Amino acid sequence: MRGIKPLVALSGALVLSMSLFGCQGEKASEGGSTTPSANGGSGKKLVIGFSQIGAESAWRTAETESVKAEAAKLGVDLKFADAQQKQENQIKAVRNFVAQGVDAIMLAPVIESGWDAVLLEAKKAKIPVILLDRGVKVSDDSLYTTLIGSDFVNEGRLAGEWLAKKLNGKGNVVELLGTPGSAPANERHKGFMDAIAKTPGIQIIKSQTGEFTRAKGKEVMEAFLKSPDSASINALYAHNDDMAIGAIEAIKAAGRKPGTDIVVVSVDSIRDAFKAIKAGELNCTVECNPLLGPQAFQAAKDALAGKKLEKKTVVPDVVYDTKPTDQFINDRKY
Ligand code: GZL
């Protein structure tokens, strides 16, 4: 497998104070790129199929908007398919893109498994497949051209290390998992477990999927808070901000203080997460940048030009844990 190339060579993560750096962290991870010519050099208008998971979170919506905006800017004919969270809809969409003879396919795979057959059809049709934000487990990694996304294990590790420090090495954690079988859920859990393994005083006492949505995150947290041992909950680790924001509502409704009685750490760094940090209800968010449009089209252009691409391009993570200024919140692009 070819090497992993970080977009921005950052060792570990930067813990930024928003009041000092403003939106630097966002610019650092946005990773600009040269705008590829709309026709990929062949003279005709590029046609690219994009199979998107759905609109489960603010992060997902921001990713969709980033891809659509870049397509419009480049004059690419983007065939957009919303899978409503269902893998079978993504497989159908990819099959349709192959039948239409699109120039390239972008895929944000809802779960890791079950892609070999349809990706083989794209490969046989010589259509490059650019994976966005989530990876796949396939028998042969030549079935896709490249993956552009974050290092979810690192994000989980950063969240775990931050929480272990915040709790002074001792506390009971409840975990809201992302979509079962998805790369972010599997890997953010793994990274977090790796981090807290070094601090035996920290343990996860409950773990359940909130499906990356606010509604489900709130519902599951309500159930956690109704359990007999709810008084022993010291912290929440949510695999994304949307679930954390839903859980924060449940914590308040149960008469407890999010951010103080129950420490809250999550991932994504959406604008509402910074509003929650400013309100003292969320303690830390690990950025996972969704603005992948420019890199996605650059990769498609490079693939169509016959260039060899790295198997994975890692979008760097940034840890935010201090109260942001209003300017910083306003300047956030998502
Ligand atoms: C991460 C992405 C995850 C986000 C969630 O790359 O796949 O899915 O963390 C989104 O907000 O639903």
Coordinates of N, CA, C and O and ligand atoms in Angstrom, one line a residue, residues 53 56-60 63 133-134 150 152 155 184 188 211-212 239-242 267-268 288, ligand 1:
I53 N -23.6 9.9 1.9 CA -24.4 9.1 2.9 C -25.8 9.6 3.1 O -26.7 8.8 3.2
E56 N -27.1 13.4 8.0 CA -27.3 13.0 9.4 C -26.8 14.1 10.4 O -27.1 14.1 11.6
S57 N -25.8 14.9 9.9 CA -25.2 15.8 10.9 C -24.8 17.1 10.2 O -24.7 17.1 8.9
A58 N -24.5 18.1 10.9 CA -24.0 19.4 10.4 C -22.7 19.2 9.6 O -22.4 19.8 8.6
W59 N -21.9 18.3 10.1 CA -20.6 18.0 9.4 C -20.9 17.4 8.0 O -20.3 17.9 7.1
R60 N -21.8 16.5 7.9 CA -22.1 15.9 6.6 C -22.7 16.9 5.6 O -22.3 16.9 4.5
E63 N -19.9 18.9 4.3 CA -19.1 18.2 3.3 C -19.8 18.3 2.0 O -19.2 18.6 0.9
D133 N -13.8 11.0 3.2 CA -13.9 11.0 4.7 C -14.0 9.7 5.4 O -13.4 9.5 6.5
R134 N -14.6 8.7 4.8 CA -14.6 7.4 5.4 C -13.9 6.3 4.6 O -14.1 6.3 3.3
S150 N -9.8 12.2 7.6 CA -9.0 12.4 8.8 C -8.5 11.0 9.3 O -9.0 10.0 8.9
F152 N -9.1 8.9 12.1 CA -10.1 8.8 13.2 C -9.5 8.1 14.5 O -9.9 8.5 15.6
E155 N -8.0 10.9 16.3 CA -9.0 11.7 16.9 C -9.5 11.1 18.2 O -9.7 11.8 19.2
P184 N -15.4 5.9 11.1 CA -15.2 6.8 12.2 C -15.7 6.1 13.6 O -15.0 6.3 14.6
R188 N -12.7 5.8 16.0 CA -12.7 6.7 17.1 C -12.8 6.0 18.5 O -12.2 6.4 19.5
E211 N -25.9 7.1 16.4 CA -26.1 7.2 14.9 C -25.7 8.5 14.3 O -26.2 9.0 13.3
F212 N -24.8 9.2 15.0 CA -24.2 10.5 14.6 C -25.3 11.6 14.6 O -25.1 12.7 14.0
H239 N -18.9 10.5 19.6 CA -18.1 10.4 18.4 C -18.3 11.6 17.4 O -17.6 11.7 16.4
N240 N -19.4 12.4 17.7 CA -19.5 13.7 16.9 C -20.2 14.7 17.7 O -20.9 14.4 18.7
D241 N -20.0 16.0 17.3 CA -20.6 17.1 18.1 C -22.2 17.0 18.1 O -22.8 17.4 19.1
D242 N -22.8 16.6 17.0 CA -24.2 16.5 16.9 C -24.8 15.7 18.1 O -25.7 16.1 18.8
V267 N -16.2 15.2 18.7 CA -15.3 15.3 17.5 C -16.1 16.1 16.5 O -17.4 16.0 16.4
D268 N -15.5 16.7 15.6 CA -16.0 17.4 14.4 C -15.6 18.9 14.4 O -15.2 19.4 13.4
C288 N -12.5 17.7 12.8 CA -12.4 16.7 11.7 C -13.0 17.5 10.5 O -14.2 17.7 10.4
Ligands
GZL1 C1 -16.1 11.9 9.7 C2 -17.6 11.6 9.2 C3 -18.5 11.6 10.4 C4 -18.6 12.9 11.2 C5 -20.1 12.9 11.6 O1 -15.3 11.9 8.6 O2 -17.7 10.4 8.5 O3 -19.9 11.3 9.9 O4 -17.8 12.9 12.3 C6 -20.7 12.5 10.3 O5 -20.6 14.1 12.0 O6 -22.0 12.1 10.4

